[in-house]
Short mmCIF file of C-alpha atoms in Angstrom, two decimals:
data_model
loop_
_atom_site.label_atom_id
_atom_site.label_comp_id
_atom_site.label_asym_id
_atom_site.label_seq_id
_atom_site.Cartn_x
_atom_site.Cartn_y
_atom_site.Cartn_z
CA MET Z 1 -13.47 -3.47 -40.60
CA GLU Z 2 -12.18 -5.96 -37.84
CA PRO Z 3 -14.07 -5.73 -34.54
CA GLN Z 4 -12.50 -3.44 -31.96
CA GLY Z 5 -14.11 -4.52 -28.82
CA PRO Z 6 -11.28 -6.88 -27.36
CA VAL Z 7 -8.63 -4.29 -28.38
CA GLU Z 8 -10.44 -1.47 -26.67
CA LYS Z 9 -11.18 -3.54 -23.52
CA ARG Z 10 -7.35 -4.17 -23.23
CA ARG Z 11 -6.79 -0.48 -23.52
CA ILE Z 12 -9.27 0.41 -20.78
CA LEU Z 13 -9.39 -2.38 -18.33
CA ALA Z 14 -6.45 -3.63 -16.16
CA ASP Z 15 -3.66 -5.26 -18.32
CA LEU Z 16 -3.44 -8.90 -17.36
CA THR Z 17 -0.35 -9.59 -19.44
CA PRO Z 18 1.87 -10.31 -16.27
CA LEU Z 19 -0.53 -13.02 -15.12
CA ARG Z 20 -0.62 -14.57 -18.58
CA THR Z 21 3.21 -14.67 -19.31
CA SER Z 22 4.62 -15.65 -15.86
CA VAL Z 23 3.22 -18.51 -13.93
CA ASP Z 24 5.41 -17.55 -10.94
CA TYR Z 25 4.12 -14.05 -10.94
CA ARG Z 26 0.51 -15.53 -11.32
CA ARG Z 27 0.95 -17.69 -8.18
CA LEU Z 28 2.75 -14.80 -6.22
CA TRP Z 29 -0.26 -12.57 -7.12
CA ALA Z 30 -2.98 -14.92 -6.13
CA GLY Z 31 -1.31 -15.98 -2.99
CA ASN Z 32 -0.82 -12.35 -1.99
CA THR Z 33 -4.43 -11.43 -2.86
CA ILE Z 34 -5.84 -14.29 -0.75
CA SER Z 35 -3.59 -13.77 2.23
CA TRP Z 36 -4.25 -9.94 1.86
CA ILE Z 37 -7.94 -10.64 2.41
CA GLY Z 38 -7.15 -12.90 5.34
CA GLN Z 39 -5.06 -10.30 7.05
CA ALA Z 40 -7.70 -7.51 6.64
CA MET Z 41 -10.09 -10.02 8.16
CA THR Z 42 -7.92 -10.49 11.21
CA ALA Z 43 -7.20 -6.74 11.52
CA LEU Z 44 -10.93 -6.00 11.95
CA ALA Z 45 -11.30 -8.98 14.25
CA VAL Z 46 -8.44 -7.83 16.57
CA SER Z 47 -10.11 -4.38 16.79
CA LEU Z 48 -13.51 -5.92 17.66
CA GLN Z 49 -11.93 -8.18 20.19
CA VAL Z 50 -9.98 -5.43 21.93
CA TYR Z 51 -13.12 -3.15 22.21
CA ASP Z 52 -15.06 -6.30 23.38
CA ILE Z 53 -12.51 -6.74 26.12
CA THR Z 54 -11.83 -3.11 27.12
CA HIS Z 55 -14.96 -1.09 25.76
CA SER Z 56 -12.38 1.58 25.08
CA SER Z 57 -11.92 3.37 21.76
CA PHE Z 58 -8.45 4.52 23.00
CA SER Z 59 -7.32 0.73 23.56
CA VAL Z 60 -8.51 0.04 19.96
CA GLY Z 61 -6.48 2.94 18.70
CA LEU Z 62 -3.47 1.48 20.30
CA VAL Z 63 -3.66 -1.58 17.92
CA GLY Z 64 -2.49 0.86 15.17
CA LEU Z 65 0.47 2.32 17.29
CA PHE Z 66 1.45 -1.38 18.20
CA SER Z 67 1.61 -2.18 14.40
CA LEU Z 68 3.06 1.25 13.20
CA VAL Z 69 6.25 1.38 15.26
CA PRO Z 70 7.63 -2.20 14.27
CA LEU Z 71 6.41 -1.58 10.61
CA VAL Z 72 8.55 1.54 10.38
CA VAL Z 73 11.74 0.30 12.28
CA PHE Z 74 11.75 -3.35 10.58
CA GLY Z 75 10.61 -1.87 7.21
CA LEU Z 76 14.13 -0.23 6.94
CA TYR Z 77 15.70 -3.24 8.47
CA GLY Z 78 13.73 -5.71 6.36
CA GLY Z 79 14.68 -4.02 3.26
CA ALA Z 80 18.73 -4.49 4.08
CA ILE Z 81 17.91 -8.14 4.94
CA ALA Z 82 16.17 -8.59 1.50
CA ASP Z 83 19.52 -7.10 -0.04
CA THR Z 84 21.52 -9.68 1.55
CA VAL Z 85 19.67 -13.03 1.63
CA ASP Z 86 17.64 -15.19 -0.76
CA ARG Z 87 14.57 -13.04 -1.04
CA ARG Z 88 12.52 -16.33 -1.67
CA LYS Z 89 13.56 -17.66 1.71
CA LEU Z 90 12.90 -14.42 3.40
CA GLY Z 91 9.37 -14.17 1.78
CA LEU Z 92 8.62 -18.04 2.74
CA TYR Z 93 9.79 -17.69 6.28
CA SER Z 94 8.02 -14.28 7.02
CA SER Z 95 4.97 -15.73 5.47
CA LEU Z 96 5.35 -18.67 7.62
CA GLY Z 97 5.67 -16.40 10.73
CA SER Z 98 2.47 -14.51 9.89
CA CYS Z 99 0.67 -17.80 9.46
CA GLY Z 100 1.78 -19.06 12.78
CA LEU Z 101 0.72 -15.77 14.44
CA SER Z 102 -2.75 -16.10 13.10
CA VAL Z 103 -2.94 -19.59 14.34
CA ALA Z 104 -1.86 -18.31 17.76
CA LEU Z 105 -4.61 -15.93 17.67
CA ALA Z 106 -7.06 -18.59 16.82
CA ALA Z 107 -5.85 -20.93 19.56
CA GLY Z 108 -6.11 -18.09 22.04
CA ALA Z 109 -9.66 -17.34 20.99
CA PHE Z 110 -10.50 -20.88 21.15
CA ALA Z 111 -9.00 -21.29 24.60
CA GLY Z 112 -10.87 -18.11 25.95
CA PHE Z 113 -7.47 -16.40 26.40
CA HIS Z 114 -8.93 -12.87 26.23
CA HIS Z 115 -6.01 -10.56 27.22
CA VAL Z 116 -5.33 -7.16 25.43
CA TRP Z 117 -1.59 -7.48 25.97
CA PHE Z 118 -1.68 -10.90 24.16
CA LEU Z 119 -3.41 -9.26 21.14
CA TYR Z 120 -1.01 -6.34 21.14
CA SER Z 121 1.89 -8.47 21.23
CA VAL Z 122 0.47 -10.59 18.30
CA VAL Z 123 -0.15 -7.43 16.22
CA ALA Z 124 3.30 -6.19 16.68
CA LEU Z 125 4.89 -9.41 15.80
CA GLN Z 126 2.59 -9.44 12.65
CA ALA Z 127 3.85 -6.04 11.72
CA VAL Z 128 7.59 -7.28 11.97
CA CYS Z 129 6.69 -10.16 9.64
CA GLY Z 130 4.95 -8.00 7.28
CA ALA Z 131 7.85 -5.40 7.16
CA LEU Z 132 10.40 -8.45 6.44
CA ASN Z 133 7.92 -9.79 3.81
CA SER Z 134 7.04 -6.83 1.80
CA PRO Z 135 10.43 -5.72 0.75
CA ALA Z 136 11.42 -9.23 -0.26
CA ARG Z 137 8.29 -9.77 -2.21
CA SER Z 138 8.47 -6.39 -4.14
CA SER Z 139 11.81 -6.99 -5.04
CA MET Z 140 11.15 -10.10 -6.68
CA ILE Z 141 8.63 -8.60 -9.24
CA PRO Z 142 11.51 -7.16 -11.69
CA ARG Z 143 12.96 -10.57 -11.77
CA LEU Z 144 9.78 -12.20 -12.82
CA LEU Z 145 8.68 -9.73 -15.43
CA PRO Z 146 10.24 -7.43 -18.12
CA PRO Z 147 10.35 -3.90 -17.57
CA GLU Z 148 7.43 -3.04 -19.93
CA GLN Z 149 5.10 -5.13 -17.71
CA LEU Z 150 5.89 -3.42 -14.46
CA PRO Z 151 3.24 -0.72 -14.59
CA ALA Z 152 0.65 -3.58 -15.23
CA ALA Z 153 1.93 -5.54 -12.37
CA ASN Z 154 1.74 -2.40 -9.95
CA ALA Z 155 -1.84 -1.76 -11.08
CA LEU Z 156 -2.73 -5.59 -10.27
CA SER Z 157 -1.00 -5.12 -7.01
CA SER Z 158 -3.27 -2.11 -6.13
CA ILE Z 159 -6.22 -4.43 -7.02
CA THR Z 160 -4.97 -6.76 -4.34
CA THR Z 161 -4.59 -4.15 -1.60
CA THR Z 162 -7.59 -1.96 -2.35
CA GLY Z 163 -9.90 -5.00 -2.95
CA GLY Z 164 -8.59 -6.81 0.00
CA THR Z 165 -9.02 -3.74 2.17
CA MET Z 166 -12.48 -3.44 1.02
CA LEU Z 167 -13.55 -7.16 1.02
CA GLY Z 168 -11.41 -8.43 4.06
CA PRO Z 169 -13.30 -6.39 6.77
CA MET Z 170 -16.85 -7.19 5.40
CA LEU Z 171 -15.97 -10.93 5.33
CA GLY Z 172 -14.30 -10.53 8.82
CA GLY Z 173 -17.40 -8.80 10.35
CA LEU Z 174 -19.53 -11.41 8.89
CA ILE Z 175 -17.52 -14.45 10.11
CA VAL Z 176 -16.92 -12.84 13.58
CA GLY Z 177 -20.72 -12.27 13.73
CA LEU Z 178 -21.78 -15.90 12.82
CA TRP Z 179 -18.93 -17.97 14.31
CA GLY Z 180 -16.68 -15.86 16.71
CA TYR Z 181 -13.13 -14.44 16.52
CA GLN Z 182 -11.45 -17.90 16.52
CA ALA Z 183 -13.25 -18.50 13.15
CA ALA Z 184 -11.79 -15.29 11.46
CA TYR Z 185 -8.45 -16.15 12.80
CA ALA Z 186 -8.38 -19.69 11.47
CA VAL Z 187 -9.75 -18.46 8.03
CA ASP Z 188 -6.81 -16.08 7.99
CA ALA Z 189 -4.35 -19.06 8.87
CA VAL Z 190 -5.73 -21.04 6.02
CA ALA Z 191 -5.63 -18.15 3.60
CA PHE Z 192 -1.88 -17.80 4.19
CA SER Z 193 -1.16 -21.26 2.69
CA ALA Z 194 -1.80 -19.66 -0.70
CA SER Z 195 1.11 -17.32 -0.14
CA LEU Z 196 3.27 -19.93 1.26
CA TYR Z 197 2.85 -22.19 -1.71
CA ALA Z 198 3.40 -19.28 -4.23
CA MET Z 199 6.84 -18.47 -2.21
CA TRP Z 200 7.75 -22.20 -2.05
CA ARG Z 201 7.35 -22.74 -5.98
CA LEU Z 202 9.49 -19.74 -6.71
CA PRO Z 203 13.22 -20.18 -7.77
CA ALA Z 204 16.05 -19.06 -5.69
CA MET Z 205 16.14 -15.11 -5.60
CA ARG Z 206 19.40 -13.96 -4.32
CA PRO Z 207 20.30 -10.20 -4.97
CA GLU Z 208 22.39 -9.65 -8.07
CA GLY Z 209 25.10 -7.10 -8.77
CA SER Z 210 28.11 -5.63 -6.98
CA GLY Z 211 26.49 -6.03 -3.47
CA ALA Z 212 25.06 -9.67 -4.04
CA GLY Z 213 27.99 -11.27 -2.22
CA ALA Z 214 28.02 -8.94 0.75
CA LYS Z 215 27.55 -10.43 4.18
CA ARG Z 216 25.34 -7.69 5.51
CA ALA Z 217 23.51 -4.92 3.58
CA SER Z 218 23.71 -1.43 5.41
CA VAL Z 219 20.46 0.55 5.94
CA LEU Z 220 22.86 3.63 5.72
CA ASP Z 221 24.15 2.58 2.33
CA GLY Z 222 20.78 2.48 1.06
CA LEU Z 223 19.85 6.08 2.38
CA ARG Z 224 23.03 7.27 1.00
CA PHE Z 225 22.22 5.78 -2.42
CA LEU Z 226 18.86 7.57 -2.13
CA ALA Z 227 20.56 10.81 -1.34
CA THR Z 228 22.25 10.78 -4.73
CA ARG Z 229 19.16 9.98 -6.85
CA PRO Z 230 17.05 12.90 -7.23
CA ASN Z 231 14.32 11.13 -9.29
CA LEU Z 232 13.82 8.52 -6.63
CA ARG Z 233 13.85 10.99 -3.92
CA MET Z 234 11.07 12.87 -5.58
CA THR Z 235 8.74 9.68 -5.65
CA PHE Z 236 8.79 9.96 -1.88
CA PHE Z 237 8.58 13.72 -1.57
CA SER Z 238 5.62 13.67 -4.03
CA ASP Z 239 3.80 11.09 -2.07
CA LEU Z 240 4.47 12.91 1.32
CA CYS Z 241 2.79 15.99 -0.27
CA ALA Z 242 -0.34 14.07 -0.63
CA MET Z 243 -0.28 12.08 2.55
CA VAL Z 244 0.95 14.70 5.02
CA PHE Z 245 -1.07 17.85 3.74
CA ALA Z 246 -4.06 16.30 2.19
CA HIS Z 247 -5.02 13.51 4.16
CA PRO Z 248 -8.44 14.22 5.85
CA ARG Z 249 -9.35 10.86 7.25
CA ALA Z 250 -9.21 11.97 10.77
CA LEU Z 251 -11.65 14.65 10.08
CA PHE Z 252 -14.32 12.28 8.56
CA PRO Z 253 -16.31 11.92 11.93
CA ALA Z 254 -16.67 15.58 12.39
CA VAL Z 255 -17.22 16.15 8.69
CA ALA Z 256 -19.98 13.52 8.46
CA VAL Z 257 -22.05 15.28 11.30
CA VAL Z 258 -21.12 18.91 10.67
CA TRP Z 259 -21.21 19.14 6.86
CA PHE Z 260 -23.54 16.39 5.95
CA GLY Z 261 -25.89 15.86 9.03
CA GLY Z 262 -24.98 12.23 9.10
CA ASP Z 263 -23.78 9.53 11.52
CA ALA Z 264 -21.64 6.57 11.80
CA LYS Z 265 -23.03 5.18 8.28
CA THR Z 266 -21.98 8.35 6.54
CA VAL Z 267 -18.52 8.17 8.03
CA GLY Z 268 -18.30 4.72 6.57
CA LEU Z 269 -19.25 6.08 3.15
CA LEU Z 270 -16.48 8.63 3.51
CA VAL Z 271 -13.93 6.18 4.56
CA ALA Z 272 -14.89 3.97 1.59
CA ALA Z 273 -15.01 6.48 -1.15
CA PRO Z 274 -11.22 6.88 -1.64
CA ALA Z 275 -10.91 2.96 -1.55
CA VAL Z 276 -13.55 2.56 -4.34
CA GLY Z 277 -11.85 5.25 -6.46
CA ALA Z 278 -8.57 3.63 -5.98
CA LEU Z 279 -9.94 0.23 -7.05
CA LEU Z 280 -11.62 1.59 -10.04
CA GLY Z 281 -8.36 3.19 -10.90
CA ALA Z 282 -6.65 0.05 -10.93
CA VAL Z 283 -9.28 -2.00 -12.73
CA PHE Z 284 -9.42 0.48 -15.64
CA SER Z 285 -5.68 0.84 -15.54
CA GLY Z 286 -5.00 -0.53 -19.14
CA TRP Z 287 -3.99 2.80 -20.58
CA LEU Z 288 -1.17 3.42 -17.95
CA GLY Z 289 1.20 1.02 -19.78
CA ARG Z 290 1.37 3.38 -22.65
CA ILE Z 291 2.61 6.29 -20.35
CA ARG Z 292 6.37 6.65 -20.71
CA ARG Z 293 6.85 10.06 -18.70
CA HIS Z 294 6.26 8.58 -15.35
CA GLY Z 295 7.52 11.59 -13.28
CA LEU Z 296 5.28 13.90 -15.06
CA ALA Z 297 2.22 11.57 -14.57
CA ILE Z 298 3.24 11.35 -10.78
CA LEU Z 299 3.21 15.14 -10.57
CA PHE Z 300 -0.23 15.49 -12.23
CA ALA Z 301 -1.74 12.44 -10.25
CA VAL Z 302 -0.49 14.00 -6.85
CA ALA Z 303 -1.78 17.49 -7.89
CA GLY Z 304 -4.94 15.82 -8.85
CA TRP Z 305 -5.33 14.26 -5.53
CA GLY Z 306 -4.80 17.56 -3.86
CA THR Z 307 -7.27 19.43 -6.09
CA ALA Z 308 -9.97 16.66 -5.50
CA ILE Z 309 -9.53 16.83 -1.73
CA ALA Z 310 -9.79 20.71 -1.87
CA VAL Z 311 -12.86 20.69 -4.02
CA PHE Z 312 -14.24 18.01 -1.50
CA GLY Z 313 -13.65 20.65 1.37
CA LEU Z 314 -15.80 23.14 -0.37
CA THR Z 315 -18.88 20.90 -1.13
CA ARG Z 316 -21.82 20.27 1.23
CA ASN Z 317 -23.47 17.57 -0.85
CA LEU Z 318 -22.78 14.10 0.45
CA TRP Z 319 -22.81 12.34 -3.07
CA LEU Z 320 -20.85 15.06 -4.79
CA GLY Z 321 -18.22 14.89 -1.85
CA LEU Z 322 -18.07 11.17 -2.26
CA PHE Z 323 -17.45 11.55 -5.89
CA PHE Z 324 -14.53 13.83 -5.37
CA LEU Z 325 -13.09 11.35 -2.68
CA ALA Z 326 -13.37 8.71 -5.38
CA VAL Z 327 -11.40 10.94 -7.80
CA ALA Z 328 -8.77 11.48 -5.12
CA GLY Z 329 -8.47 7.63 -4.61
CA CYS Z 330 -8.14 7.05 -8.45
CA ALA Z 331 -5.40 9.72 -8.75
CA ASP Z 332 -3.65 8.06 -5.68
CA THR Z 333 -3.68 4.69 -7.62
CA ILE Z 334 -2.13 6.23 -10.60
CA SER Z 335 0.49 7.85 -8.44
CA MET Z 336 1.27 4.52 -6.76
CA VAL Z 337 1.57 2.66 -9.98
CA PHE Z 338 4.19 4.92 -11.43
CA ARG Z 339 6.18 5.48 -8.20
CA SER Z 340 6.46 1.64 -7.51
CA THR Z 341 7.46 1.21 -11.22
CA MET Z 342 10.28 3.81 -10.89
CA LEU Z 343 11.48 2.09 -7.80
CA GLN Z 344 11.66 -1.20 -9.43
CA ALA Z 345 13.00 -0.15 -12.66
CA ALA Z 346 15.51 2.58 -11.91
CA VAL Z 347 17.15 0.84 -8.88
CA PRO Z 348 19.79 -1.86 -9.26
CA ASP Z 349 18.84 -5.26 -7.88
CA GLU Z 350 21.22 -5.14 -4.91
CA MET Z 351 19.54 -1.92 -3.70
CA ARG Z 352 15.93 -2.87 -4.26
CA GLY Z 353 15.27 -4.31 -0.96
CA ARG Z 354 16.49 -1.21 0.83
CA LEU Z 355 14.54 1.35 -1.20
CA GLN Z 356 11.31 -0.81 -0.73
CA GLY Z 357 11.83 -0.48 2.89
CA VAL Z 358 12.03 3.10 2.62
CA PHE Z 359 8.90 2.88 0.62
CA ILE Z 360 7.09 1.09 3.49
CA VAL Z 361 8.27 3.73 5.93
CA VAL Z 362 6.81 6.60 3.80
CA VAL Z 363 3.62 4.64 2.89
CA ALA Z 364 3.04 3.61 6.63
CA GLY Z 365 4.11 6.93 8.29
CA GLY Z 366 2.83 9.59 5.90
CA PRO Z 367 -0.85 8.96 6.54
CA ARG Z 368 -0.36 8.81 10.20
CA LEU Z 369 1.37 12.17 10.36
CA GLY Z 370 -1.30 13.62 7.99
CA ASP Z 371 -3.96 12.37 10.47
CA PHE Z 372 -2.20 14.23 13.28
CA ILE Z 373 -1.80 17.50 11.04
CA ALA Z 374 -5.48 17.38 9.97
CA GLY Z 375 -6.83 16.74 13.17
CA SER Z 376 -4.73 19.45 14.79
CA VAL Z 377 -5.71 22.13 12.10
CA GLY Z 378 -9.43 21.08 12.44
CA ASP Z 379 -9.35 21.49 16.17
CA LEU Z 380 -7.40 24.79 16.14
CA GLY Z 381 -9.24 26.30 13.09
CA SER Z 382 -12.03 24.39 11.35
CA PRO Z 383 -12.49 21.13 9.19
CA SER Z 384 -12.88 23.35 6.26
CA LEU Z 385 -9.63 24.97 6.73
CA ALA Z 386 -7.80 21.67 7.29
CA VAL Z 387 -9.37 20.07 4.24
CA VAL Z 388 -9.30 22.86 1.80
CA GLY Z 389 -5.96 24.41 2.92
CA GLY Z 390 -4.37 20.83 2.88
CA GLY Z 391 -5.51 20.29 -0.66
CA ILE Z 392 -4.18 23.59 -1.80
CA ALA Z 393 -1.02 22.97 0.20
CA CYS Z 394 -0.48 19.63 -1.46
CA VAL Z 395 -0.75 21.24 -4.91
CA VAL Z 396 1.54 24.11 -4.22
CA ALA Z 397 4.15 21.84 -2.49
CA VAL Z 398 4.36 19.29 -5.37
CA GLY Z 399 4.54 22.16 -7.85
CA LEU Z 400 7.53 23.86 -5.84
CA LEU Z 401 9.29 20.36 -5.84
CA ALA Z 402 8.74 20.14 -9.75
CA LEU Z 403 10.18 23.50 -10.14
CA ARG Z 404 13.22 22.47 -7.86
CA TRP Z 405 13.86 19.14 -9.60
CA ARG Z 406 12.97 19.81 -13.20
CA GLY Z 407 14.45 16.51 -14.37
CA PHE Z 408 11.72 14.35 -12.64
CA ALA Z 409 9.09 15.55 -15.28
CA ARG Z 410 11.56 14.45 -18.13
CA TYR Z 411 12.07 10.97 -16.50
CA ASP Z 412 11.25 8.42 -19.27
CA ALA Z 413 10.71 4.70 -18.60
CA ARG Z 414 12.52 3.94 -21.88
CA ALA Z 415 15.69 5.06 -20.24
CA PRO Z 416 15.10 4.77 -16.48
CA GLU Z 417 17.64 6.92 -14.41
CA ALA Z 418 17.45 7.25 -10.70
#
């Protein structure tokens, strides 16, 4: 009998085929991974510097607001631009802009220019660059890889974002503690060179199809296209069910004390648990490439998220609670992989940028709205009501959506229809 070890590993661990078959994708993935870690370092350093200047948690919270607004506004606009111009150039110039802003932060820190308005301004401009870069970069992937490799590529992207979100703040805190804010910003600027090199080596990436020669791509045209594509709408609706109804992050400080008798370290564990689960889900994602019913997989994954959150709200054992949060994070990775794959495979090339822009708005805005709802219900009722009720509401809502648009569960990756 032939040894089964390598075959079994490929079935269980993340599929690395996209990295082996496309040198352009490999450079793009590596560059994005390195720059994502650098950006996460800078995000932590900015928050620490704002607090160091103001000694105000409210001022630190404003950092998120200054990044969210331009991310939402320019996410839609950036998608329209990506459907008009050479996506390689858009990705290259927006990465260059982000690199320049990190240099500006480093220069300001070296010069002792400690002003909150300066940090807020740079954060807002970084969000603009990110909102322009993300649709361009995401729209390139289907041009670099065959359709059957898109689930594996999206799982690898999840490793990038989740791993960077976990590793970046740890490195950022270490570097700021040892050498100061300027060192963290300088490292981020250097890290962007990997992304710049990857973009520079790509071939031209002008949009294809009927809209490729248009002088200006309309955001409204993208929204009209989405309005006629029920399967694509369901990818957004299902994600909103999870992020709006069952996103308990805002309750973690209260939960840590009231449920588990903990402190700030307990809050850190609660925040980290979904990320750990998401990373594990991406690392052990080799089996996802064999799934063809992507819509059905999304429905089960979102229902799994809601169920895990509801069960977390019922437990009062910290380690059991962390386990269910990790399960929720793993389910979120599965949902993200298939939602991203459907957007890339079922959307014509000349519309991909605009739909990726909508994706950014949903991903950025959904959790913030979820934080508001969870915090409000937690204050008006109780944390238990907010967490358990939110998880149940997520499952019920995604079930009702599945009944309303039954074709979504029948979506087959071998014949993608938007």
